[in-house]
Every structure is written in C-alpha cells, then in structure tokens.
Coordinates of C-alpha atoms in Angstrom, one line a residue:
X1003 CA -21.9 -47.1 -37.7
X1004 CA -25.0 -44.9 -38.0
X1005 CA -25.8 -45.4 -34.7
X1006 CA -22.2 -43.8 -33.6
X1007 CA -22.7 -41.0 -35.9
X1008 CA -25.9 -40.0 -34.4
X1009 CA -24.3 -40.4 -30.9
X1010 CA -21.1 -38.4 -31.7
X1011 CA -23.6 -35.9 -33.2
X1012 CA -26.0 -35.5 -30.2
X1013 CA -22.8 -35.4 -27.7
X1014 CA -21.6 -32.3 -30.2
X1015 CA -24.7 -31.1 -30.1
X1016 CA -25.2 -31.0 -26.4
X1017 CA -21.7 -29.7 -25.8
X1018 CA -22.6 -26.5 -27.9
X1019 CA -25.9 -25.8 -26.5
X1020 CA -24.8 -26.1 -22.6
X1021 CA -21.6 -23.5 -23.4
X1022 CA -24.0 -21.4 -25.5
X1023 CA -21.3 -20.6 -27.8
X1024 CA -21.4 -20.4 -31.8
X1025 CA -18.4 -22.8 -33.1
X1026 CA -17.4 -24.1 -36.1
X1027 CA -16.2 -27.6 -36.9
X1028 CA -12.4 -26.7 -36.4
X1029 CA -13.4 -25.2 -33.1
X1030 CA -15.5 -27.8 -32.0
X1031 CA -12.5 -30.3 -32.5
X1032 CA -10.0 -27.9 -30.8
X1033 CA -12.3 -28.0 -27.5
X1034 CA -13.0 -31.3 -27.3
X1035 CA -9.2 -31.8 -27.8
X1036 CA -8.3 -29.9 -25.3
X1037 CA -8.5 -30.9 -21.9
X1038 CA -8.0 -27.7 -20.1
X1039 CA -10.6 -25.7 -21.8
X1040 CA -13.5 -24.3 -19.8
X1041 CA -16.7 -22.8 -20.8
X1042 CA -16.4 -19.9 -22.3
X1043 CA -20.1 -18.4 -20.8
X1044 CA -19.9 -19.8 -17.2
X1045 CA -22.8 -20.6 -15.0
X1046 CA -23.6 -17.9 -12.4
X1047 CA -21.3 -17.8 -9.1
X1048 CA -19.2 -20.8 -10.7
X1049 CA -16.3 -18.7 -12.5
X1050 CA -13.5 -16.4 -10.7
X1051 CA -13.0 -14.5 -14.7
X1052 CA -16.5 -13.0 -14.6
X1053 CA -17.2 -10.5 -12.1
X1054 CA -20.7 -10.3 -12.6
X1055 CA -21.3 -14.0 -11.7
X1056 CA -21.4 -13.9 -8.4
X1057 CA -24.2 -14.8 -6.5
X1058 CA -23.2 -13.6 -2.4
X1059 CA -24.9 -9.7 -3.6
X1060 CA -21.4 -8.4 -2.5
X1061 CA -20.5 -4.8 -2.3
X1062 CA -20.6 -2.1 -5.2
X1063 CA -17.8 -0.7 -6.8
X1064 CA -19.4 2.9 -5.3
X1065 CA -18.2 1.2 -1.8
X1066 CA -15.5 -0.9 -2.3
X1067 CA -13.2 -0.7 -4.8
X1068 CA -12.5 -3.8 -7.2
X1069 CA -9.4 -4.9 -8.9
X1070 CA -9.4 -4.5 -13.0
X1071 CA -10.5 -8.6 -13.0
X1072 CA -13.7 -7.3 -11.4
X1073 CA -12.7 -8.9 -7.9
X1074 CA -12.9 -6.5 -4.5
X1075 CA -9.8 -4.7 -2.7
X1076 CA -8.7 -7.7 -0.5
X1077 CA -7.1 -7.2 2.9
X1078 CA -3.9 -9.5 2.3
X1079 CA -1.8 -9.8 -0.4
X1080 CA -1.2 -12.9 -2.1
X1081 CA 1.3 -14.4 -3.9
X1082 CA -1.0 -16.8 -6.0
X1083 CA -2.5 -13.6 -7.2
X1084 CA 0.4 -11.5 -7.8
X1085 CA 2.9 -13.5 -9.1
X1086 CA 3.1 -13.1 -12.7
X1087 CA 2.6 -17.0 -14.3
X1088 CA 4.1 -18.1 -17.3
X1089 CA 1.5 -18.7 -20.2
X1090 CA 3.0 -21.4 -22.2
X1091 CA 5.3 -24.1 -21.4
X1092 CA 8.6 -23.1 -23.3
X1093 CA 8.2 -20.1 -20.8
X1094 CA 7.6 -22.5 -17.6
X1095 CA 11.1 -24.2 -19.3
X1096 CA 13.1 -21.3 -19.6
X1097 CA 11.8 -19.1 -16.4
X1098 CA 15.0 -18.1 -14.6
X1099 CA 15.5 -19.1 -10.7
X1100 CA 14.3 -16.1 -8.7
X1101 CA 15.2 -16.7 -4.8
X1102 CA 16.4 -14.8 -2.3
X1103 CA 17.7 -17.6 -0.5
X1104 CA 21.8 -17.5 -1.1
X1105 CA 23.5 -20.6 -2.7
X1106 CA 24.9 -22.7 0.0
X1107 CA 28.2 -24.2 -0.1
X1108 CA 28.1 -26.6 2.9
X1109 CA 29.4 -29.3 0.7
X1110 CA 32.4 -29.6 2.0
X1111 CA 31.9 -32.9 4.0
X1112 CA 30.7 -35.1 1.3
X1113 CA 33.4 -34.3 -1.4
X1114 CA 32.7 -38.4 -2.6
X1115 CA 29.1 -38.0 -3.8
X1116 CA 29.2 -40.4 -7.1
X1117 CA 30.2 -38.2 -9.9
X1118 CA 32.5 -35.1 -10.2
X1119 CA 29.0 -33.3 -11.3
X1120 CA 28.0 -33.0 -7.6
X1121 CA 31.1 -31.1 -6.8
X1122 CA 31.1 -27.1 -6.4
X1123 CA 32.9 -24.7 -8.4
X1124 CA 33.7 -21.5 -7.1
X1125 CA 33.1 -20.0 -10.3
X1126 CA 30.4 -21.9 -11.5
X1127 CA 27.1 -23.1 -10.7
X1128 CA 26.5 -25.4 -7.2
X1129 CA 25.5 -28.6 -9.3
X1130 CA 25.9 -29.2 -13.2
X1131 CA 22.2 -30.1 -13.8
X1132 CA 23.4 -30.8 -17.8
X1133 CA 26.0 -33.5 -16.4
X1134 CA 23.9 -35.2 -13.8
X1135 CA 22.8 -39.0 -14.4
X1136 CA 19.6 -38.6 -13.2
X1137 CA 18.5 -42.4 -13.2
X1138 CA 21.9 -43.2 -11.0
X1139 CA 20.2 -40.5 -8.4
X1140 CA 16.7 -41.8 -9.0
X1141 CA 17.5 -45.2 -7.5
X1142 CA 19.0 -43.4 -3.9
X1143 CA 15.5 -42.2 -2.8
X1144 CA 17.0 -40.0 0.4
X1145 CA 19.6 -38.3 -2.1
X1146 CA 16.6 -37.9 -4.7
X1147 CA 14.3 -36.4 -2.7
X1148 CA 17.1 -33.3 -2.0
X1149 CA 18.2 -33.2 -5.3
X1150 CA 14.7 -32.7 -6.7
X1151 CA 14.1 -30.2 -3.6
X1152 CA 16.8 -28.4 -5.2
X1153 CA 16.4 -28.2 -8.7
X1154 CA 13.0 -27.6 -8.7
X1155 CA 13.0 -24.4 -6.0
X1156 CA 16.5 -23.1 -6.4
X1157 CA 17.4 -24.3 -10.3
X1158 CA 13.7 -23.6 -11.5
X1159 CA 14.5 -26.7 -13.9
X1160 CA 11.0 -28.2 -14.0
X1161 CA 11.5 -30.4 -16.7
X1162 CA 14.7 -32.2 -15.3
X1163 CA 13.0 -32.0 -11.8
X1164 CA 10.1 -33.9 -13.8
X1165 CA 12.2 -36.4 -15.2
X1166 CA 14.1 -37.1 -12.1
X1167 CA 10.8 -37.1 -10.0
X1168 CA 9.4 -39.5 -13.2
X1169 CA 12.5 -41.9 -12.7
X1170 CA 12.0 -41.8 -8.7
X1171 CA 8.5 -42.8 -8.4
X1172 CA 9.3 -45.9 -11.3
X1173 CA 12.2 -47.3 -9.0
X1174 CA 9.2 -46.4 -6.2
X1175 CA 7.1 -49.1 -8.0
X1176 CA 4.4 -46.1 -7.7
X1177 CA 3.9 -46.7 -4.2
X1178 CA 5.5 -43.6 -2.8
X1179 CA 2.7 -40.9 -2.9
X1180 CA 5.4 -37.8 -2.2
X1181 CA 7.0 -38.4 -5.7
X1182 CA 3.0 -38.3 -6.8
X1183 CA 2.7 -34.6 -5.2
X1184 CA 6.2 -33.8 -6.6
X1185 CA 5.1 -34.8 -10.3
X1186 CA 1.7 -32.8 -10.0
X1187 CA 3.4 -29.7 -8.6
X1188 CA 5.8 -30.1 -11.8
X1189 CA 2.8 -30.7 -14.2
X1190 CA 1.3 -27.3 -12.9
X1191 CA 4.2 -25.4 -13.2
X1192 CA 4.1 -26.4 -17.1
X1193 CA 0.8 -25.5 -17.5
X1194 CA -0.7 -29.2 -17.6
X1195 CA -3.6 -28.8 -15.3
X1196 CA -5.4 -32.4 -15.8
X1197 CA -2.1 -34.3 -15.6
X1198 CA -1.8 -32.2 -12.3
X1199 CA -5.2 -33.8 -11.1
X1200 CA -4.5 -36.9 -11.9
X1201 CA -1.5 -37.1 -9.8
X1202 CA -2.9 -35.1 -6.4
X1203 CA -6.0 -37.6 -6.4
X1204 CA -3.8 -40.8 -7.1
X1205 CA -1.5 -39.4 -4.1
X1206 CA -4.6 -38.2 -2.2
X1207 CA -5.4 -42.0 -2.0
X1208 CA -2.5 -43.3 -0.9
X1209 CA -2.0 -40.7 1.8
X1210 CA -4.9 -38.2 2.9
X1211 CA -2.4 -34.6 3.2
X1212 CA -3.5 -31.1 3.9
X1213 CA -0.9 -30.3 0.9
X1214 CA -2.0 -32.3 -1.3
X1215 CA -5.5 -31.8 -0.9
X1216 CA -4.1 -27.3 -1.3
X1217 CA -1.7 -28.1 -4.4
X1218 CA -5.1 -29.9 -5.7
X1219 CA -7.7 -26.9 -4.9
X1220 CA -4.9 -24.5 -6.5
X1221 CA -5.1 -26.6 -10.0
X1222 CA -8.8 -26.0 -9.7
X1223 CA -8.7 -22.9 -9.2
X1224 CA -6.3 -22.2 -12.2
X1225 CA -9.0 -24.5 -14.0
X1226 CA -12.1 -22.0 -12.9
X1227 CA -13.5 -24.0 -11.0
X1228 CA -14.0 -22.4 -7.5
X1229 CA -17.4 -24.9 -6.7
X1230 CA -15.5 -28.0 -7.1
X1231 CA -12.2 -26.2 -5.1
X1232 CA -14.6 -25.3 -2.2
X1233 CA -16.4 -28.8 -1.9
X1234 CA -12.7 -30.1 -1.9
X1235 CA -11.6 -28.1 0.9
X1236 CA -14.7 -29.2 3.1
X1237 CA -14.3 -32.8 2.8
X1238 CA -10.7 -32.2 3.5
X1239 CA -12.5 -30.2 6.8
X1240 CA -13.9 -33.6 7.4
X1241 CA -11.0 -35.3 7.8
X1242 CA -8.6 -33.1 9.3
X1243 CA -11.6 -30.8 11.5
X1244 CA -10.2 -27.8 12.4
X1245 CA -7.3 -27.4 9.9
X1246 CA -7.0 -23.7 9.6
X1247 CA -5.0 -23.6 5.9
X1248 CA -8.2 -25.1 4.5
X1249 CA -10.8 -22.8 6.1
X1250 CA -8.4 -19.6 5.1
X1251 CA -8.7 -21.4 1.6
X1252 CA -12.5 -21.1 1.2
X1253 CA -12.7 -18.1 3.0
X1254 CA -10.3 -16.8 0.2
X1255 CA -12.4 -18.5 -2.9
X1256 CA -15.4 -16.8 -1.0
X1257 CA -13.4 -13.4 -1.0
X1258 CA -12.8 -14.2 -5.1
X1259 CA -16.3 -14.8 -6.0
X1260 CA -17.4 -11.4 -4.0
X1261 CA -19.4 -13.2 -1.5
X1262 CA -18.0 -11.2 1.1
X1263 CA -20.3 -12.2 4.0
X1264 CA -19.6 -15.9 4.1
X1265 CA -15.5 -14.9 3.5
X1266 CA -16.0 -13.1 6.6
X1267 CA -17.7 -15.7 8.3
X1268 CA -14.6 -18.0 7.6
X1269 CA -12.4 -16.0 8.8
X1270 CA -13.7 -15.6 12.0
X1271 CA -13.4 -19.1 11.9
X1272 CA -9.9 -19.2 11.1
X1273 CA -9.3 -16.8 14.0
X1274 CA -10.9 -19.1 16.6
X1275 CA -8.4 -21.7 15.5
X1276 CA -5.3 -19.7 15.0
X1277 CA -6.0 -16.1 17.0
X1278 CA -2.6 -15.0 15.4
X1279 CA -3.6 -15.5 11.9
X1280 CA -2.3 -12.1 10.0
X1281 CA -4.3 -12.7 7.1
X1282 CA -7.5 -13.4 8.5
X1283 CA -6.9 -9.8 11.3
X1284 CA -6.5 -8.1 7.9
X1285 CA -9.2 -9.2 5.8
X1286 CA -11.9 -8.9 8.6
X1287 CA -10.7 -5.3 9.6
X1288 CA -10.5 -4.3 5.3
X1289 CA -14.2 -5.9 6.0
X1290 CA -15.7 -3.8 8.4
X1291 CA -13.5 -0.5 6.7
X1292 CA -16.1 -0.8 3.8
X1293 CA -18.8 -1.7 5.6
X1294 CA -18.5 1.7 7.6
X1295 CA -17.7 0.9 10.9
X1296 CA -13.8 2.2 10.9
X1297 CA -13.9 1.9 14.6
X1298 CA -14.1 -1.9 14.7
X1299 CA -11.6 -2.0 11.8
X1300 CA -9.1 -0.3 13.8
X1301 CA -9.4 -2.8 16.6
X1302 CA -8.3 -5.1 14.1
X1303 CA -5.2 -3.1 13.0
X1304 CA -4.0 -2.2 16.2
X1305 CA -4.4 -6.2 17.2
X1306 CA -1.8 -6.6 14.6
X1307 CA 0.8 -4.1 15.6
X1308 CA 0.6 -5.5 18.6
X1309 CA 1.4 -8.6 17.4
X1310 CA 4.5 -7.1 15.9
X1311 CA 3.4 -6.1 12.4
X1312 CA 5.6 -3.3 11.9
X1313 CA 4.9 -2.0 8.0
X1314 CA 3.6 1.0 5.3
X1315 CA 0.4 -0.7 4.9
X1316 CA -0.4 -1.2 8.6
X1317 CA 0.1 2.5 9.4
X1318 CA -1.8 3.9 5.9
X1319 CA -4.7 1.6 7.2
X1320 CA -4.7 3.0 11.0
X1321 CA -4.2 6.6 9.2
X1322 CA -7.4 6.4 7.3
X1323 CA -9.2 4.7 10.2
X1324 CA -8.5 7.1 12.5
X1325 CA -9.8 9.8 10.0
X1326 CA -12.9 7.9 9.4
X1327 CA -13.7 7.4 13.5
X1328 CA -13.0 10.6 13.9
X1329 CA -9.8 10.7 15.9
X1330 CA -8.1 13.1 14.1
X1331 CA -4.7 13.0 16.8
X1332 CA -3.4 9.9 15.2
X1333 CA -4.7 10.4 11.6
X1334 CA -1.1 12.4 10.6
X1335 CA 1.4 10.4 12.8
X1336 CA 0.1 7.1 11.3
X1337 CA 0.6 8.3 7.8
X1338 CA 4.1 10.1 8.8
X1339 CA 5.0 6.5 9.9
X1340 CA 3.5 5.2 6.5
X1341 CA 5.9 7.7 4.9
X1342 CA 8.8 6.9 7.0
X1343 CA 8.3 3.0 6.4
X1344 CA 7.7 3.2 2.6
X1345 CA 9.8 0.7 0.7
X1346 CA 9.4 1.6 -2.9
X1347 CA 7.4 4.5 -5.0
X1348 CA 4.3 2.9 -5.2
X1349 CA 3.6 2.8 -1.3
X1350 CA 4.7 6.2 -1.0
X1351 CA 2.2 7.2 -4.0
X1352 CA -0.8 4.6 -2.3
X1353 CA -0.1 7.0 1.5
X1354 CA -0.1 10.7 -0.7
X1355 CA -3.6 9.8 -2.3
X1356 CA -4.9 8.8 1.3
X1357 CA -3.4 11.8 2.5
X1358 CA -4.9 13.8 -0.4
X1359 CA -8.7 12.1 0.7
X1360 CA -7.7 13.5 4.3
X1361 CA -7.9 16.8 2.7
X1362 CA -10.5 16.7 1.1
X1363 CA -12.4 15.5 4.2
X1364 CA -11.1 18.6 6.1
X1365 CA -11.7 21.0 3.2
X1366 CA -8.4 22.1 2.1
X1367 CA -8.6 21.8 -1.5
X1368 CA -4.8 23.1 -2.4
X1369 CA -3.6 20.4 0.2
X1370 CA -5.6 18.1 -1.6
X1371 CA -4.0 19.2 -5.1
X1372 CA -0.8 18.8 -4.2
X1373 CA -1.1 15.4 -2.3
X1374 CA -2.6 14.1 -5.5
X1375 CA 0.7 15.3 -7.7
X1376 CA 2.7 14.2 -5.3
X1377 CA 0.8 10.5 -5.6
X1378 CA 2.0 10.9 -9.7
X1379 CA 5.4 11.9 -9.3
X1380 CA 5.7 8.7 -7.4
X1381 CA 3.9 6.3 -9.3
X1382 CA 2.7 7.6 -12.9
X1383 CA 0.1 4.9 -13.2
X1384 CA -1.7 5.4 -10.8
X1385 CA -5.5 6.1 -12.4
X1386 CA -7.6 7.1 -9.1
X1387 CA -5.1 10.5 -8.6
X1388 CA -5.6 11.2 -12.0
X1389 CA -9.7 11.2 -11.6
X1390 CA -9.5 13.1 -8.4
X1391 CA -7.2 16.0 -9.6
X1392 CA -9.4 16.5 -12.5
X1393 CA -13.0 16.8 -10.3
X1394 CA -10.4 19.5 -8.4
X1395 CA -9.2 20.8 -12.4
X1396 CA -13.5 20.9 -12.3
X1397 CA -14.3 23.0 -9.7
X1398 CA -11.6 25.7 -10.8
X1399 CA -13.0 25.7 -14.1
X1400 CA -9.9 24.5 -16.2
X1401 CA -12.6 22.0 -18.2
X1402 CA -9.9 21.2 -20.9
X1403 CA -7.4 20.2 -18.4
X1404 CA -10.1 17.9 -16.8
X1405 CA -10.9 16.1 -19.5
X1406 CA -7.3 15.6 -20.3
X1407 CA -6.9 14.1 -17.0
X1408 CA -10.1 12.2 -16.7
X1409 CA -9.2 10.4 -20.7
X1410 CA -6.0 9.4 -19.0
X1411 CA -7.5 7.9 -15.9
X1412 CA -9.8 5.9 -17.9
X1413 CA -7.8 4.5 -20.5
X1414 CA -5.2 3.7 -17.1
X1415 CA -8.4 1.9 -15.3
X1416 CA -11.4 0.6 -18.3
X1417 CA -12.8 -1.0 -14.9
X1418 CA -13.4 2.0 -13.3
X1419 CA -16.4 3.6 -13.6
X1420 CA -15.6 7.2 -12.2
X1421 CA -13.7 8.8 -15.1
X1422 CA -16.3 7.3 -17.8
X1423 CA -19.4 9.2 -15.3
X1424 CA -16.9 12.2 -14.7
X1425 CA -16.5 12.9 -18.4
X1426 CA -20.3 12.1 -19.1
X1427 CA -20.8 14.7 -17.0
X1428 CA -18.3 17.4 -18.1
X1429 CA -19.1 16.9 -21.6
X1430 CA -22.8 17.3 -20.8
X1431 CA -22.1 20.5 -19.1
X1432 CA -20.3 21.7 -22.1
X1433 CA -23.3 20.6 -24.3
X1434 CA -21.5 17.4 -25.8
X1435 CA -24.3 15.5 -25.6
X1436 CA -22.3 12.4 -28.0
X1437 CA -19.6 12.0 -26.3
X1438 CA -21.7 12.5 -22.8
X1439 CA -23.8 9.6 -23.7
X1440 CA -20.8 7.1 -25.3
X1441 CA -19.3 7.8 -21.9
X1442 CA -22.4 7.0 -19.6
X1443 CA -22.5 4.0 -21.6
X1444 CA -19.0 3.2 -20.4
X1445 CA -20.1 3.8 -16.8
X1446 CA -22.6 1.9 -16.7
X1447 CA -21.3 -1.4 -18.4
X1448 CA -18.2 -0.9 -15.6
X1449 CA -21.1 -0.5 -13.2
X1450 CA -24.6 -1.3 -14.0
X1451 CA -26.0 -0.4 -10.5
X1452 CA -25.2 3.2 -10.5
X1453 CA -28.0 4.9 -10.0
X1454 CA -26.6 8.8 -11.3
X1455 CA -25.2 6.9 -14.6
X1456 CA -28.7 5.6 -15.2
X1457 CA -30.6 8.9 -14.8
X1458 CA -28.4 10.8 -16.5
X1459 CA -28.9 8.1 -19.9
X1460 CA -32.8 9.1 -18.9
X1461 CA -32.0 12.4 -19.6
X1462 CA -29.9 12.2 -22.6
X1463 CA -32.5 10.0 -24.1
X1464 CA -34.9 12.2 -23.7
X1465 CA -33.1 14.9 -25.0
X1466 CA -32.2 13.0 -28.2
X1467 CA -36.2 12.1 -28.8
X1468 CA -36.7 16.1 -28.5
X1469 CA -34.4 16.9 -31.2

C-alpha cells in the first residue's frame, strides 16, 4: 500500500510540474477526471489558443492583421471556424435543425414502410422521431443507414441518431466500420472528444478512409492538438499519396499556428493536384497581398474569376490590388462591383473602409472621412473605422473626439494594438503621462514587437525617473 501511495504521489507530482500550473487537491482530481482537459500552459508551436506559441516566425500584426484569437487574416473562410459550436451537451441536444435544404415529400411510393410513424403529414413534421422503434429500424441496415442520414443532418437529433447508430452497429456485430464513423461524428457533436477517438481509430482499422482519418484530425483539433492532427494527416498522405483534402488540411493547421511559409508551401501543393482548388487560389494570393507583391496576388484573383467566382469579396480583393500595383483604372470599378454584389451590411461596411484606405493613399482626407462613416452606418462594430476616423479627428485637432473614438475601438478589438498606441500617444501629447503609459502597456502586450510602443515606454520611463 505504501508503495502505491508513493507512486500515485509521484504521478501527481509529475502531472503538476510538466503543466506548470498551481492546483489544489480538488483541482488535481477534476483534471485527472477529466479526459478532455489539456494543459493549461502549452508547449511552444503545439497549441492553436496561444498566439504567441508559434514557432514558423510568421508575420506581425503591423503587416497582417490577426483575428481576436491571435490567428492571421486567412484567405478562405471556413465553416469549422465560423460556425458557432455548442458548449455543453444539453445545447448539442436541444440545437435546432438549421438547413437550407427543403423537406422532401417524395414518399409517396412507399406508403407501407412498417409503422404509421414513417408516414407524412402535411401539417406536421416528415417523420415522428418520438414514435419511431428505433431497434425495429436498427435491424434493416439499408433503411438505417437513411434514417440516421436524416435525423442526424436534417432533425439535428444527435442523441436519437446515437442510439439508432448504437443499436445498428450491435445488430452489425461491430464489424461495420461506417456505423463506427457515424457514432464518432455523434460523440463530437456532444462534445465527447475521447469517445470520438476511440471510434475513428477502431473504424480507421477496419477500413483506411480519407473521412475518417478528417472527422479524426478535426477531434484533434478541437482537443488542441495540432502536432498530433498534422502527423495524422501525413501518414494518411502515405497511404492515399496525393490526396488533396489532406494536404489542404495541414496547409490549414499550418495557416492556424501562423507558420505562414510552410501553409504556403502546401498549398502550392494542393494546386498541383487540384489546379481548380478555390481555397488554395485564395489563400496563396491573401499570401503574397501581405507579403507586398500585390501584383502576383492579383494573378491569383483574376485566375479565380476566371474560373467563375463571381462575388463581394473577389472584387474588394482585385480593388485593393489594383491600388496597391498601381493600376489605378480598375481600382474604382472593382469596388463599384463589390458594392453592387454586397449581400448584407457587413460586406458593404468591409468595401467603404477599403475604399476609405484608397483615399487616404491618394490624399483626400474628406473622402476618407466619409468612407469611414459610411463603414459605421453599415456595420457599428466595426473597430478598425473607428481607429482610423480618430487619427483623421487627430490631425484636425478635435483631441476629445479622438479619444472618444479611439476608447471605443479598443474596447471593440483588446487584440488590436493600434488604438492602445494611438491613445498612448494622444495622451502623451496632451501631457497625460498615466494614462499614456497604462496604454503603451496595452500596445505592447497586444504586440510585443512594436518597435514605436517600446521607445515610447523608454521615454516615459525616463520621464518618470526625472520627476
């Protein structure tokens, strides 16, 4: 017994010292309980939470913008990304179908399905989920496999889609690896990431599956654990050689961990494979955007509208590249077109600030002002317009307005680090040398690399030791 208690105490021991963390007992027990927790101080270039762990020396915020999770302005949205996720599992349970897909009625022909449950109602829902017998359906494996298709993408029901799919692979004897992926795509809808695992691998060894090995990088991902998601994607390269959703899958963990050279590098490699690839044209062309060569970059757009991408985002993107190399006879069409093909407020508000930049390049400052209001009317949020009218507020000499505007852009964007260095330097102006300081502090925790933050916390400094 002693013995034990020395080992449990060394393993407790261990655990503590490798996540560097100060715990109590209660804690301790919670973590090892737990097995989705992760380490709360993550190694360098192993977490996607931590901005500042990567190790690729990616760009600056003063050259690329980043998101608020620290992560750089990607090409390409993504739904993973996007999609709001539900946090606990009553609100995985109770998360209403969202589709755009219409409800089909082409029942018509099979009127004798079993059970009056099957039958449509014109008033009322396509199938009664709360009157199905889901071990009857289990045991009809070509009528399961639909049913579960449909109550877990159209219904949303994952936990009857899980019992059905629990019931199927049982009358399976186990041996059917699709019910496998169908229970570990359930499990990480509910937020049960190990159980996920589990299933993907046991599947994965029944049948080797490009989806599988995805839906199994995408549970490591949500685990923070890019390393082990990228080393799973390139012995899937070794077995399927060539398979382009895999390589767009590291070149996107590559993109997340702000090693922007080798996320490049993939997708290059994605585009020798698949020379269509929209995601790839637009991540290589944001690439060489931010890495000054515009010209290249609009290669890249114009290759997709001549693939027939036909969108606000294309034409904002071959507005401001045309600025930037100079060719200043397509700048205003492209962003007309951008207008034109706006779907909602917040792409109009995205083409007025570009527009607004556009102005300030060409030195018409009242343009410029009222690009940037126009930017807020359509989207109130929006924290760059905000900084930008206030350096404008600046050089008119309205400094209370300014700081007004410049408070609000950084309590809209904390990750930003150009309000916190504008108001540093306002208030310094205006001899607040407190409040100048407590903001170049801000600055240069959002961006430790600025080189104007860190002189001007020189100069403070030695102000205060004067005094």
């Amino acid at each position: 017994i002693q013995a034990a208690w020395n080992l449990k105490t060394r393993a407790l021991t261990e655990m503590v010292y490798v996540d560097e963390i100060d715990m109590d007992q209660e804690g301790i027990a919670e973590m090892i309980l737990d097995e989705n927790a992760i380490a709360q101080v993550a190694r360098p270039g192993t977490s996607l939470k931590l901005p500042g762990t990567s190790q690729g020396g990616g760009p600056s915020p003063a050259v690329r913008p980043v998101t608020q999770s620290g992560r750089p302005i990607t090409g390409f949205v993504r739904p993973s990304t996007q999609s709001g996720r539900p946090s606990t599992m009553e609100q995985a349970i109770r998360t209403p179908a969202l589709t755009a897909r219409p409800i089909t009625s082409a029942s018509g022909g099979y009127g004798r399905l079993g059970t009056a449950s099957m039958l449509t109602n014109p008033d009322g829902p396509f199938i009664n989920l709360s009157r199905l017998n889901l071990t009857k359906y289990a045991q009809k494996p070509k009528l399961a496999k639909a049913l579960f298709e449909y109550i877990f993408h159209h219904e949303n029901d994952v936990k009857n889609a899980l019992d059905l799919a629990a019931l199927a692979t049982e009358h399976a004897q186990f041996k059917d690896w699709w019910w496998k992926v169908q229970i570990g795509k359930c499990y990480y809808r509910l937020g049960l990431y190990r159980e996920a695992e589990k299933q993907f691998k046991s599947a994965l060894k029944q049948q080797d599956m490009v989806d599988t090995i995805l839906y199994l990088a995408k549970v490591y991902l949500r685990l923070d654990q890019p390393v082990t998601a990228l080393n799973l994607f390139k012995q899937g390269l070794d077995r399927f050689p060539g398979e382009v959703t895999l390589i767009c899958g590291i070149a996107r963990i590559y993109e997340e961990m702000n090693n922007i050279s080798s996320a490049a590098e993939y997708y290059k490699d994605v585009l020798k494979q698949d020379n269509t690839h929209v995601e790839a044209i637009a991540c290589i062309g944001s690439n060489h955007f931010y890495s000054d060569q515009p010209e290249i970059a609009l290669r890249f757009y114009r290759r997709l509208l001549q693939m027939g991408v036909y969108n606000c985002q294309l034409f904002n993107n071959l507005g401001l590249c045309c600025f930037y190399a100079q060719q200043y006879d397509m700048t205003l069409s492209s962003f007309e077109r951008a207008l034109f093909l706006a779907e909602n407020e917040e792409e109009t508000a995205d083409v007025w600030y570009n527009l607004g930049h556009v102005a300030v390049g060409i030195g018409d400052l009242n343009l410029a002002y009222q690009c940037f209001k126009l930017t807020l009317v359509n989207n109130n949020d929006y924290a760059e317009a905000y900084n930008n009218l206030a350096v404008l507020e600046m050089r008119k000499g309205h400094t209370e307005q300014a700081r007004a505007l410049l408070q609000t852009a950084s309590s809209l964007a904390p990750h930003m680090y150009e309000p916190h260095f504008n108001v540093a330097i306002l208030s310094e102006k205006v001899g607040d040398l407190q409040r100048s300081y407590t903001a170049a502090q801000k600055s240069e925790e959002a961006f430790p690399g600025h080189v104007d933050t860190q002189q001007l916390i020189k100069q403070l400094k030695e102000h205060f030791a004067m005094l």
